[in-house]
Tab-separated table of C-alpha atoms and ligand atoms in Angstrom:
chain	number	residue	atom	x	y	z
A	25	UNK	CA	76.424	105.094	50.084
A	26	UNK	CA	77.910	105.524	53.563
A	27	UNK	CA	81.210	107.474	53.206
A	28	UNK	CA	82.561	106.042	56.484
A	29	UNK	CA	84.370	102.705	56.664
A	30	UNK	CA	82.820	100.011	58.788
A	31	UNK	CA	84.642	99.717	62.140
A	32	UNK	CA	86.032	96.229	62.464
A	33	UNK	CA	87.676	94.450	65.365
A	34	UNK	CA	91.136	95.923	64.696
A	35	UNK	CA	89.769	99.487	64.811
A	36	UNK	CA	88.104	98.867	68.121
A	37	UNK	CA	91.257	97.269	69.562
A	38	UNK	CA	93.438	100.108	68.240
A	39	UNK	CA	91.153	102.715	69.821
A	40	UNK	CA	91.353	101.050	73.211
A	41	UNK	CA	95.119	100.499	73.128
A	42	UNK	CA	96.049	103.919	71.735
A	43	UNK	CA	93.782	105.858	74.066
A	44	UNK	CA	94.818	103.920	77.169
A	45	UNK	CA	98.530	104.011	76.432
A	46	UNK	CA	98.387	107.705	75.504
A	47	UNK	CA	96.781	108.543	78.835
A	48	UNK	CA	99.113	106.230	80.742
A	49	UNK	CA	102.240	107.673	79.108
A	50	UNK	CA	101.213	111.213	79.881
A	51	UNK	CA	100.882	110.300	83.582
A	52	UNK	CA	104.029	108.249	84.257
A	53	UNK	CA	105.358	111.445	85.792
A	54	UNK	CA	102.477	113.032	87.667
A	55	UNK	CA	101.993	115.679	90.348
A	56	UNK	CA	99.949	113.531	92.731
A	57	UNK	CA	99.076	109.844	92.932
A	58	UNK	CA	96.037	109.017	95.056
A	59	UNK	CA	95.982	105.377	96.082
A	60	UNK	CA	92.386	104.284	96.704
A	61	UNK	CA	89.256	105.599	95.017
A	62	UNK	CA	86.867	105.709	97.987
A	63	UNK	CA	85.145	108.903	99.177
A	64	UNK	CA	88.237	110.593	100.646
A	65	UNK	CA	90.428	109.796	97.636
A	66	UNK	CA	87.804	110.869	95.111
A	67	UNK	CA	87.211	114.249	96.765
A	68	UNK	CA	90.975	114.822	96.835
A	69	UNK	CA	91.165	113.829	93.144
A	70	UNK	CA	88.391	116.240	92.221
A	71	UNK	CA	90.063	119.152	94.006
A	72	UNK	CA	93.621	118.466	92.820
A	73	UNK	CA	92.652	117.922	89.201
A	74	UNK	CA	90.445	121.055	89.347
A	75	UNK	CA	93.524	122.997	90.463
A	76	UNK	CA	95.258	121.901	87.282
A	77	UNK	CA	97.533	119.292	88.883
A	78	UNK	CA	98.295	116.083	87.009
A	79	UNK	CA	96.434	113.627	89.214
A	80	UNK	CA	96.280	109.832	89.081
A	81	UNK	CA	93.844	107.668	91.062
A	82	UNK	CA	95.062	104.073	91.504
A	83	UNK	CA	92.226	101.729	92.412
A	84	UNK	CA	92.577	97.978	92.835
A	85	UNK	CA	88.910	97.268	92.165
A	86	UNK	CA	87.193	97.507	88.783
A	87	UNK	CA	84.856	100.161	90.221
A	88	UNK	CA	85.608	103.390	92.068
A	89	UNK	CA	83.721	104.488	95.172
A	90	UNK	CA	85.060	102.184	97.910
A	91	UNK	CA	82.631	102.048	100.830
A	92	UNK	CA	80.549	104.967	99.522
A	93	UNK	CA	78.126	102.772	97.545
A	94	UNK	CA	76.496	101.703	100.814
A	95	UNK	CA	75.648	103.655	103.946
A	96	UNK	CA	76.062	100.775	106.334
A	97	UNK	CA	74.699	97.278	106.888
A	98	UNK	CA	74.045	96.692	103.155
A	99	UNK	CA	71.661	99.671	103.120
A	100	UNK	CA	72.323	102.240	100.444
A	101	UNK	CA	71.525	105.499	102.217
A	102	UNK	CA	74.546	107.593	103.191
A	103	UNK	CA	74.620	110.168	105.967
A	104	UNK	CA	76.859	113.194	106.432
A	105	UNK	CA	77.021	115.582	109.341
A	106	UNK	CA	77.284	119.349	108.846
A	107	UNK	CA	79.120	121.014	107.179
A	108	UNK	CA	79.756	118.177	104.675
A	109	UNK	CA	76.313	118.618	103.066
A	110	UNK	CA	77.953	121.555	101.267
A	111	UNK	CA	79.945	118.988	99.295
A	112	UNK	CA	76.628	117.355	98.330
A	113	UNK	CA	75.518	120.817	97.155
A	114	UNK	CA	78.662	121.170	95.013
A	115	UNK	CA	78.113	117.723	93.495
A	116	UNK	CA	74.389	118.234	92.916
A	117	UNK	CA	73.416	115.328	95.176
A	118	UNK	CA	69.823	115.591	96.444
A	119	UNK	CA	69.520	115.002	100.203
A	120	UNK	CA	67.124	115.365	103.133
A	121	UNK	CA	67.805	116.962	106.481
A	122	UNK	CA	67.100	114.620	109.393
A	123	UNK	CA	64.738	116.581	111.703
A	124	UNK	CA	65.587	117.707	115.231
A	125	UNK	CA	69.365	117.130	115.088
A	126	UNK	CA	71.121	120.108	116.638
A	127	UNK	CA	74.245	120.222	114.513
A	128	UNK	CA	72.702	118.941	111.270
A	129	UNK	CA	72.533	115.403	109.842
A	130	UNK	CA	71.751	114.787	106.187
A	131	UNK	CA	70.818	111.620	104.302
A	132	UNK	CA	71.158	110.872	100.574
A	133	UNK	CA	70.944	107.937	98.178
A	134	UNK	CA	74.348	106.262	98.085
A	135	UNK	CA	74.234	105.451	94.339
A	136	UNK	CA	73.478	109.092	93.576
A	137	UNK	CA	76.163	110.472	95.907
A	138	UNK	CA	78.813	107.944	94.885
A	139	UNK	CA	78.281	108.187	91.136
A	140	UNK	CA	78.267	112.001	91.228
A	141	UNK	CA	81.517	112.029	93.204
A	142	UNK	CA	83.191	109.640	90.750
A	143	UNK	CA	81.911	111.743	87.901
A	144	UNK	CA	83.251	114.944	89.491
A	145	UNK	CA	86.743	113.430	89.789
A	146	UNK	CA	86.626	112.286	86.140
A	147	UNK	CA	85.231	115.599	84.888
A	148	UNK	CA	87.954	117.515	86.727
A	149	UNK	CA	90.513	115.588	84.681
A	150	UNK	CA	91.920	113.023	87.099
A	151	UNK	CA	93.422	109.970	85.377
A	152	UNK	CA	91.359	107.104	86.768
A	153	UNK	CA	93.391	103.906	86.777
A	154	UNK	CA	91.205	101.061	88.020
A	155	UNK	CA	92.285	97.405	88.229
A	156	UNK	CA	95.659	98.671	89.469
A	157	UNK	CA	96.861	97.416	92.812
A	158	UNK	CA	99.366	99.522	94.710
A	159	UNK	CA	102.338	97.269	95.356
A	160	UNK	CA	104.979	99.489	96.918
A	161	UNK	CA	106.372	102.996	97.175
A	162	UNK	CA	109.206	104.481	95.165
A	163	UNK	CA	111.494	105.751	97.917
A	164	UNK	CA	114.390	108.073	97.130
A	165	UNK	CA	116.445	110.382	99.367
A	166	UNK	CA	114.102	109.779	102.299
A	167	UNK	CA	110.964	110.738	100.328
A	168	UNK	CA	108.050	108.900	98.803
A	169	UNK	CA	108.303	109.876	95.150
A	170	UNK	CA	106.230	107.309	93.318
A	171	UNK	CA	103.986	104.270	93.391
A	172	UNK	CA	104.749	100.763	92.174
A	173	UNK	CA	101.676	99.166	90.645
A	174	UNK	CA	100.533	96.013	88.929
A	175	UNK	CA	97.304	94.838	87.328
A	176	UNK	CA	95.076	93.559	90.132
A	177	UNK	CA	94.613	90.076	88.621
A	178	UNK	CA	98.395	89.759	88.278
A	179	UNK	CA	98.830	90.673	91.954
A	180	UNK	CA	96.329	87.988	92.874
A	181	UNK	CA	98.071	85.244	90.898
A	182	UNK	CA	99.308	82.258	92.873
A	183	UNK	CA	103.082	82.118	93.118
A	184	UNK	CA	103.057	79.314	90.536
A	185	UNK	CA	103.849	82.108	88.071
A	186	UNK	CA	107.350	83.021	89.147
A	187	UNK	CA	107.308	86.764	88.764
A	188	UNK	CA	105.429	89.393	86.799
A	189	UNK	CA	107.240	92.568	87.635
A	190	UNK	CA	105.179	95.676	88.317
A	191	UNK	CA	105.812	99.158	86.881
A	192	UNK	CA	106.172	102.473	88.695
A	193	UNK	CA	104.771	105.961	88.275
A	194	UNK	CA	106.798	108.910	89.579
A	195	UNK	CA	105.185	111.781	91.435
A	196	UNK	CA	105.739	114.701	93.789
A	197	UNK	CA	103.220	113.456	96.349
A	198	UNK	CA	101.308	110.251	97.145
A	199	UNK	CA	98.033	110.265	99.074
A	200	UNK	CA	97.116	107.113	100.982
A	201	UNK	CA	93.318	106.869	100.682
A	202	UNK	CA	93.091	103.084	101.040
A	203	UNK	CA	90.761	103.063	104.052
A	204	UNK	CA	91.299	100.898	107.125
A	205	UNK	CA	94.161	98.977	105.482
A	206	UNK	CA	96.358	102.077	104.970
A	207	UNK	CA	98.434	100.063	102.522
A	208	UNK	CA	100.848	102.825	101.513
A	209	UNK	CA	101.593	103.779	105.115
A	210	UNK	CA	101.964	100.074	105.930
A	211	UNK	CA	104.597	99.683	103.221
A	212	UNK	CA	106.664	102.210	105.208
A	213	UNK	CA	105.754	100.687	108.582
A	214	UNK	CA	106.964	97.269	107.358
A	215	UNK	CA	110.408	98.853	106.950
A	216	UNK	CA	110.309	100.591	110.327
A	217	UNK	CA	110.060	104.035	108.715
A	218	UNK	CA	106.778	105.003	110.419
A	219	UNK	CA	104.932	103.716	113.439
A	220	UNK	CA	101.217	103.018	112.870
A	221	UNK	CA	98.871	102.962	115.839
A	222	UNK	CA	95.901	101.069	114.328
A	223	UNK	CA	92.328	102.368	114.618
A	224	UNK	CA	90.225	102.176	117.777
A	225	UNK	CA	86.589	101.159	118.393
A	226	UNK	CA	83.682	103.221	117.134
A	227	UNK	CA	83.075	106.715	118.520
A	228	UNK	CA	81.362	108.727	115.845
A	229	UNK	CA	81.164	111.958	117.820
A	230	UNK	CA	84.933	112.286	118.110
A	231	UNK	CA	86.150	110.412	115.075
A	232	UNK	CA	84.856	112.674	112.321
A	233	UNK	CA	86.724	115.746	113.544
A	234	UNK	CA	89.721	113.639	114.560
A	235	UNK	CA	90.102	112.186	111.053
A	236	UNK	CA	90.020	115.645	109.509
A	237	UNK	CA	92.418	117.076	112.116
A	238	UNK	CA	94.881	114.206	111.590
A	239	UNK	CA	94.815	114.322	107.804
A	240	UNK	CA	98.458	115.224	107.289
A	241	UNK	CA	101.833	114.448	105.741
A	242	UNK	CA	102.830	111.261	107.577
A	243	UNK	CA	106.223	110.948	105.905
A	244	UNK	CA	107.943	113.212	103.368
A	245	UNK	CA	105.879	112.925	100.189
A	246	UNK	CA	103.077	110.840	101.761
A	247	UNK	CA	99.761	112.362	102.889
A	248	UNK	CA	97.178	110.169	104.644
A	249	UNK	CA	93.433	110.737	104.396
A	250	UNK	CA	90.105	109.144	105.363
A	251	UNK	CA	90.159	105.908	107.347
A	252	UNK	CA	93.844	105.500	106.502
A	253	UNK	CA	94.468	108.507	108.776
A	254	UNK	CA	92.520	106.761	111.577
A	255	UNK	CA	94.708	103.656	111.169
A	256	UNK	CA	97.912	105.697	111.157
A	257	UNK	CA	97.134	107.827	114.188
A	258	UNK	CA	95.139	105.470	116.426
A	259	UNK	CA	91.770	107.239	115.987
A	260	UNK	CA	88.307	105.858	116.630
A	261	UNK	CA	86.527	104.313	113.677
A	262	UNK	CA	83.815	106.429	112.151
A	263	UNK	CA	80.646	104.496	112.128
A	264	UNK	CA	78.566	104.568	108.973
A	265	UNK	CA	78.758	108.271	108.238
A	266	UNK	CA	80.821	110.007	105.597
A	267	UNK	CA	81.169	113.728	106.339
A	268	UNK	CA	84.618	113.239	107.872
A	269	UNK	CA	85.762	111.239	104.830
A	270	UNK	CA	84.708	113.989	102.418
A	271	UNK	CA	86.182	116.808	104.531
A	272	UNK	CA	89.385	114.818	104.995
A	273	UNK	CA	89.707	114.509	101.210
A	274	UNK	CA	89.353	118.294	100.855
A	275	UNK	CA	92.111	118.827	103.427
A	276	UNK	CA	94.385	116.160	101.879
A	277	UNK	CA	94.133	117.932	98.529
A	278	UNK	CA	95.181	121.266	100.100
A	279	UNK	CA	98.201	119.676	101.812
A	280	UNK	CA	99.199	117.785	98.654
A	281	UNK	CA	98.905	120.929	96.551
A	282	UNK	CA	101.249	122.789	98.922
A	283	UNK	CA	103.753	119.934	98.680
A	284	UNK	CA	103.574	119.904	94.879
A	285	UNK	CA	103.913	123.673	94.549
A	286	UNK	CA	106.916	123.693	96.903
A	287	UNK	CA	108.883	121.226	94.761
B	311	48F	O1	87.526	102.075	102.220
B	311	48F	P1	87.331	103.311	101.394
B	311	48F	O2	85.940	103.720	101.090
B	311	48F	O3	88.207	104.472	102.096
B	311	48F	P2	87.886	105.921	102.690
B	311	48F	O4	87.872	106.934	101.609
B	311	48F	O5	86.385	105.799	103.253
B	311	48F	C1	86.078	104.932	104.297
B	311	48F	C2	84.590	104.663	104.278
B	311	48F	O6	84.192	104.086	103.051
B	311	48F	C3	84.095	103.771	105.402
B	311	48F	C4	83.938	104.518	106.646
B	311	48F	C5	82.829	105.530	106.656
B	311	48F	O7	83.025	106.436	107.577
B	311	48F	O8	84.646	104.307	107.580
B	311	48F	O9	84.950	102.656	105.592
B	311	48F	O10	88.824	106.096	103.825
B	311	48F	O11	88.096	103.151	100.013
B	311	48F	C6	89.413	102.645	99.947
B	311	48F	C7	89.692	102.275	98.501
B	311	48F	O12	91.055	101.871	98.406
B	311	48F	C8	91.133	100.761	97.514
B	311	48F	C9	89.846	99.969	97.823
B	311	48F	O13	89.504	99.080	96.773
B	311	48F	C10	88.838	101.095	98.016
B	311	48F	O14	88.202	101.449	96.809
B	311	48F	N1	92.365	100.024	97.806
B	311	48F	C11	92.649	99.284	98.907
B	311	48F	N2	93.865	98.723	98.800
B	311	48F	C12	94.362	99.122	97.587
B	311	48F	C13	93.404	99.954	96.966
B	311	48F	C14	95.582	98.864	96.881
B	311	48F	N3	96.543	98.087	97.369
B	311	48F	N4	95.757	99.441	95.671
B	311	48F	C15	94.786	100.249	95.142
B	311	48F	N5	93.613	100.500	95.770
């Protein structure tokens, strides 16, 4: 006879609730919250969690990866320019070198690259909180020190439901990795605390380096990365290539780690 009890509905429900709430409770005070689980945010999550920092990724969608599932124009081949192929090497993503390009251009399958990047962030120990829509910042003593969040479907409810209050997670540093929308930075701009320039037309040659160079602490406690940095600092949009996004995530993690360690 089987010595184990049959799992029934209550056991399955208990497993889900206990595991989720346990993880959630242990992250309500975290070192870093990354808002947005696209390529820049996921690289930052991988690096920060690998450094032993308590890292949360808030993602409004049910899947992570943002724009990294497609290369451009509904075609699922992603390109990176040198030196970002080294990140493909770290992730174990197979790629091809495009011939006769002086500085190096590499092409890979988007599903392979995106899933391996998500996996790397999970394996490093980041707490991956999908279906959570960033709603606002926690702002104290002139610093961003947390993120207000709600379930995505709740955020999308028509106002017929009067109010479902969100909850907040405290942190030492928030990274805005929400792409073109730069939603965290915009929550400060709406209050006149920062001035956002908006991104410019496409200029791939300049934009990749510019995004990495401008990845920075925009406001005390808030680092901006990826396309959010382009929106904040008036940079050209990238075009369908991802090296700058990945390198920007690496830099954002370094800046965030310095902020965390200094507090
Ligand atoms: O847009 P996204 O992929 O940002 P990224 O890391 O990369 C940009 C490229 O994909 C592409 C490009 C290539 O060069 O220019 O656009 O800068 O990922 C942004 C993530 O943020 C999530 C969104 O669902 C996506 O997964 N996001 C957006 N708003 C919110 C959010 C929000 N309010 N709360 C939580 N997540």
